[in-house]
mmCIF file of C-alpha atoms in Angstrom:
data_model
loop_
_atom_site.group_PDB
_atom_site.id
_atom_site.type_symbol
_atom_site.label_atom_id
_atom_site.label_comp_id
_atom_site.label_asym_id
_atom_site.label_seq_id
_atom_site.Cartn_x
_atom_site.Cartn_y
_atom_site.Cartn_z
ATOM 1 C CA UNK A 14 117.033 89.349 94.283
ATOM 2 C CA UNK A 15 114.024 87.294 95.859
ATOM 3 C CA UNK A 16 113.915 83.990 94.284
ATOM 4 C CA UNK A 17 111.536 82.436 96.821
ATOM 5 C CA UNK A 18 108.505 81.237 95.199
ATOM 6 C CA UNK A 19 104.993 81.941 96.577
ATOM 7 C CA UNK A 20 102.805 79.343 97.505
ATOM 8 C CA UNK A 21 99.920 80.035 95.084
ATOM 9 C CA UNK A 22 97.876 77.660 93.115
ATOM 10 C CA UNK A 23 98.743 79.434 89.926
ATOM 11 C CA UNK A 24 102.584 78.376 89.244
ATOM 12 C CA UNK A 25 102.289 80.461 86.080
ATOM 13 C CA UNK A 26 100.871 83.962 87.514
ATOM 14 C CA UNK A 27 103.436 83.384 90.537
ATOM 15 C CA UNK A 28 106.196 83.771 88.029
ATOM 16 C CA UNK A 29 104.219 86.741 86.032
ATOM 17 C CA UNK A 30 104.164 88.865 89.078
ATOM 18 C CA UNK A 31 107.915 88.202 90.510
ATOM 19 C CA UNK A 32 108.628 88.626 86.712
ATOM 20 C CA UNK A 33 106.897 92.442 86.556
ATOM 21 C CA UNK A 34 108.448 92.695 90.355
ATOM 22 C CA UNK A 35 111.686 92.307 89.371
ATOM 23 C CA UNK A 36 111.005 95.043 86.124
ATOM 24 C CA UNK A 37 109.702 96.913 88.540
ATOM 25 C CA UNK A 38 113.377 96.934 90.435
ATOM 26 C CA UNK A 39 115.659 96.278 87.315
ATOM 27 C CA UNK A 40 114.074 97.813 84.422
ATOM 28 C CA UNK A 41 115.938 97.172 81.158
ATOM 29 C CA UNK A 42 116.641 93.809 82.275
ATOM 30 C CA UNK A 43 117.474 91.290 79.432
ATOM 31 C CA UNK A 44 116.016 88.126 79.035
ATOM 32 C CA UNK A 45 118.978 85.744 80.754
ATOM 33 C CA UNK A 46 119.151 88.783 83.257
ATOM 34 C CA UNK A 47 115.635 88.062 84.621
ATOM 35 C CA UNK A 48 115.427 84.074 84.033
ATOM 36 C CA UNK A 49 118.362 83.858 85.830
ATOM 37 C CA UNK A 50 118.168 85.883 88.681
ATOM 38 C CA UNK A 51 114.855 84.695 89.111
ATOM 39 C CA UNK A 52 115.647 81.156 88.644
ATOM 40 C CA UNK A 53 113.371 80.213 85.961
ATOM 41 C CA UNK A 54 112.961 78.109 83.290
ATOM 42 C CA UNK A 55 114.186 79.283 79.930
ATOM 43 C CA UNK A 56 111.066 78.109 78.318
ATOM 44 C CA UNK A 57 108.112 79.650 80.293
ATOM 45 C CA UNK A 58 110.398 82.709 80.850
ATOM 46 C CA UNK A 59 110.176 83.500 77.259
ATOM 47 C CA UNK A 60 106.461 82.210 77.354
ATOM 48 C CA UNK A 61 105.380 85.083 79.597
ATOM 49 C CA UNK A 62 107.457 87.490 78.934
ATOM 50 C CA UNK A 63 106.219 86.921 75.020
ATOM 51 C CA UNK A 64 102.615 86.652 76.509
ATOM 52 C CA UNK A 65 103.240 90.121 78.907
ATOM 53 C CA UNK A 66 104.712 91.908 75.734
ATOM 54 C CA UNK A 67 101.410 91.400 73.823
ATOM 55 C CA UNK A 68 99.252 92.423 76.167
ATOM 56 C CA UNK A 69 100.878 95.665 76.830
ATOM 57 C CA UNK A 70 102.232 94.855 80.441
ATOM 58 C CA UNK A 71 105.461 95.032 78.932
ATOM 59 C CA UNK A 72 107.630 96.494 76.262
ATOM 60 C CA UNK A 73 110.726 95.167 74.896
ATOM 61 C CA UNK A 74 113.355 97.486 73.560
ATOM 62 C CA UNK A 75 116.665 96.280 71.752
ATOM 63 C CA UNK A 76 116.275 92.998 73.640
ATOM 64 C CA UNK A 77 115.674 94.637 76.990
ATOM 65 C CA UNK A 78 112.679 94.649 78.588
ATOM 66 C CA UNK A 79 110.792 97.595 80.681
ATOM 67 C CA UNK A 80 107.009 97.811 81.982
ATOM 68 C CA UNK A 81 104.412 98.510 79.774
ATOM 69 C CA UNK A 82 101.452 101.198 79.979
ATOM 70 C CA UNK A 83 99.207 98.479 80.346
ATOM 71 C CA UNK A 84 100.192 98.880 84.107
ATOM 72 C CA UNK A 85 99.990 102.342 84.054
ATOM 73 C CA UNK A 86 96.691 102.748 82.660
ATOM 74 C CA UNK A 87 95.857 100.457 85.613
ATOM 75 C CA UNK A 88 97.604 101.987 88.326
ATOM 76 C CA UNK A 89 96.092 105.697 87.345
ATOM 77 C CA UNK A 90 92.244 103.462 87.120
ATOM 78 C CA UNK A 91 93.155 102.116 90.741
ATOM 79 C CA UNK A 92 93.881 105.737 91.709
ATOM 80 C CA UNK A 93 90.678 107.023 90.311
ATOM 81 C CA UNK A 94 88.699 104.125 92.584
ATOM 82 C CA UNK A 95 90.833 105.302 95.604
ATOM 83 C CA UNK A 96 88.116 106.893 97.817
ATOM 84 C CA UNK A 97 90.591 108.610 100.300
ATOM 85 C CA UNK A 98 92.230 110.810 97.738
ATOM 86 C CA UNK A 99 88.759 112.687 96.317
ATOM 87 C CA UNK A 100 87.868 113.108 99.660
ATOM 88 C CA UNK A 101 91.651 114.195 101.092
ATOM 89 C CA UNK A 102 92.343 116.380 97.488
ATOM 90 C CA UNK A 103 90.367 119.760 99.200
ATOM 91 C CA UNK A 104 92.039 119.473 102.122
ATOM 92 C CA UNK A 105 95.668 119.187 100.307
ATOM 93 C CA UNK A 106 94.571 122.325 97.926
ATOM 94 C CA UNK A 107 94.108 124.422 101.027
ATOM 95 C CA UNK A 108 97.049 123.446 103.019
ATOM 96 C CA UNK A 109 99.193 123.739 99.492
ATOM 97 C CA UNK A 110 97.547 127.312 99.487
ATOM 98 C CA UNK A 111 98.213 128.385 102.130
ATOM 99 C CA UNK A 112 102.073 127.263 102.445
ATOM 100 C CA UNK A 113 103.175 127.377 98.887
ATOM 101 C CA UNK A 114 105.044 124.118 99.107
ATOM 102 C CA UNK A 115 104.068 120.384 97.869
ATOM 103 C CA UNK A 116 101.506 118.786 99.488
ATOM 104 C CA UNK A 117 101.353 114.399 99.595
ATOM 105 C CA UNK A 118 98.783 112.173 100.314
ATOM 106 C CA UNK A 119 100.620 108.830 101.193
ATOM 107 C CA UNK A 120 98.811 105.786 102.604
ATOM 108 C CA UNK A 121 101.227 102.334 104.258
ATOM 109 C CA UNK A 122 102.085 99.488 101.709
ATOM 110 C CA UNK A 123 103.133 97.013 103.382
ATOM 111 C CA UNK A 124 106.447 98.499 105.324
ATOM 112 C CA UNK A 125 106.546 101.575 103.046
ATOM 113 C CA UNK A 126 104.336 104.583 102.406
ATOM 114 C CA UNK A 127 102.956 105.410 99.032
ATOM 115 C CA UNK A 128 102.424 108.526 97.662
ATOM 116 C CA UNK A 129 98.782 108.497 95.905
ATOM 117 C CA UNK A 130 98.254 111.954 95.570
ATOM 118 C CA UNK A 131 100.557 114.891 94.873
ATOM 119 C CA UNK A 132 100.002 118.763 94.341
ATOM 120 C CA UNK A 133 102.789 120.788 93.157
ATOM 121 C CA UNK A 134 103.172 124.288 94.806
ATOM 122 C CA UNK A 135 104.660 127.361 92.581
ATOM 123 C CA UNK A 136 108.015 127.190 94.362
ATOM 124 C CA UNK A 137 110.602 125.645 92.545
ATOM 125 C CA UNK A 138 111.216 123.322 95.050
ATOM 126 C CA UNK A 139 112.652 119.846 93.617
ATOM 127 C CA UNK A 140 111.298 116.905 95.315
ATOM 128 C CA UNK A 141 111.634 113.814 93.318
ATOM 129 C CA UNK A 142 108.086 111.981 94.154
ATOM 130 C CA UNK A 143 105.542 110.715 92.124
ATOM 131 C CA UNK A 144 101.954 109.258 92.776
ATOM 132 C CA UNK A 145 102.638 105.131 93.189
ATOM 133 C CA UNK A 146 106.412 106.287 94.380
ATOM 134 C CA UNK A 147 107.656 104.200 97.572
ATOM 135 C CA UNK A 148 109.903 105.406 100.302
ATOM 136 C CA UNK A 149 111.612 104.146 103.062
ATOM 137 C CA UNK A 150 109.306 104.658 106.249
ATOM 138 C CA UNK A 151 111.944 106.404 108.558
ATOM 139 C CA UNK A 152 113.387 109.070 105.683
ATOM 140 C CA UNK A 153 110.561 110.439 103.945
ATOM 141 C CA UNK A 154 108.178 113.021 105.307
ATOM 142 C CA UNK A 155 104.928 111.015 104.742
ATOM 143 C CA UNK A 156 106.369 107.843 106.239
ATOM 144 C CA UNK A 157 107.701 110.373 109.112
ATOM 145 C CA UNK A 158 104.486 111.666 109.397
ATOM 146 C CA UNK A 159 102.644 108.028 109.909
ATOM 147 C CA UNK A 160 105.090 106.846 112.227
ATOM 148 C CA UNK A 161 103.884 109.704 114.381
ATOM 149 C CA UNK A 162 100.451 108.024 114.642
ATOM 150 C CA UNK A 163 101.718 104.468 114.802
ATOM 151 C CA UNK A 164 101.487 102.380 117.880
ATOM 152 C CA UNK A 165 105.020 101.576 119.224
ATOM 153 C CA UNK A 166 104.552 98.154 118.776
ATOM 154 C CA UNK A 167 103.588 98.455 115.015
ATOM 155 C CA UNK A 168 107.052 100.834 114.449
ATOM 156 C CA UNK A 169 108.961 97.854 115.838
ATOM 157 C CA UNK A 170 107.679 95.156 113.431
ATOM 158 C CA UNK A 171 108.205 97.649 110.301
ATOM 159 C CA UNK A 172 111.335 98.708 111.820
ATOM 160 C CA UNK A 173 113.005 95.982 113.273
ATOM 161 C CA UNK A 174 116.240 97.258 113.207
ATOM 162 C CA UNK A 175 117.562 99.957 115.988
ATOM 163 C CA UNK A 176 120.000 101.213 113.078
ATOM 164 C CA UNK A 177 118.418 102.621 110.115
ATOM 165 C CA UNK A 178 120.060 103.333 106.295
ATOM 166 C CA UNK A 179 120.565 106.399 105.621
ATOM 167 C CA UNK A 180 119.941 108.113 102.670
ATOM 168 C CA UNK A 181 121.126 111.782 103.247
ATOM 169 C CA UNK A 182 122.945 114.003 105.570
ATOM 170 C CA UNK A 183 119.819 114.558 107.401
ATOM 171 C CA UNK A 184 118.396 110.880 107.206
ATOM 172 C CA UNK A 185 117.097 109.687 110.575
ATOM 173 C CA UNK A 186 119.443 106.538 111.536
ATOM 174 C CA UNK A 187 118.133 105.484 115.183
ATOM 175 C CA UNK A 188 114.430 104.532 116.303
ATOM 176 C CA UNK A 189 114.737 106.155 119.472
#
């Protein structure tokens, strides 16, 4: 786990967001669980994670502690503001049309696309993605698909690695 701090002004709303980051990646995390890993002090970890529990950005269940809807409710209102989709969503309903298979909208985060739109086709086909879901760039289709418009240059600072993890049988493991 990432126990660099950031170099913010805030001290406090540093250790709110690598608190909901690490819920993010360990949900269900107890309360020593994620003030030690994170390296934080006993008393401002309960502080915020008291503070994040009333506001809804987090719920606490039999002492463990998951994220709330709070988030959710923001992440769909982000969605909603997201230009690109209402604009991209015709062109997804024809191409799902017209194939009969899923259809994803996914955009670069960072090092990883994310899906933020998704239209289910009637085959029972069973791909586990959500909207908001990250993948790794070099074994998903979307991230496939951007790399394929990428600048060389660009693929070797998100990809700095000639050997990539693989995930699956067909995983792609080598940049070139």
């Amino acid at each position: 786990m990432n126990n660099q701090t950031s170099k913010t002004s805030v001290p406090a709303l540093d250790k709110t967001v690598r608190i909901c980051n690490y819920l993010f990646n360990s949900p269900g995390a107890t309360f020593s669980q994620i003030q030690q890993d994170l390296g934080l002090p006993k008393s401002s970890t309960s502080s915020l994670l008291t503070a994040l529990v009333e506001h809804h950005f987090l719920r606490q269940e039999r002492g463990r502690f998951f994220l709330g809807l709070k988030l959710y409710e923001w992440g769909n209102r982000s969605l909603e503001q997201f230009d690109i989709s209402k604009v991209a969503r015709p062109v997804l309903e024809k191409l799902r049309d017209s194939t009969d298979l899923i259809c994803h909208l996914g955009i670069l985060d960072e090092v990883a696309p994310i899906y933020i739109l998704k239209l289910e086709s009637a085959q029972p086909i069973g791909i586990k993605t959500w909207v908001g879901k990250k993948l790794p760039l070099h074994s998903s289709g979307v991230g496939k698909a951007l790399c394929a418009w990428l600048p060389p240059e660009t693929i070797d600072t998100l990809l700095p690695d000639e050997t990539l993890p693989r995930y699956t049988d067909t995983t792609i493991t080598c940049k070139s």
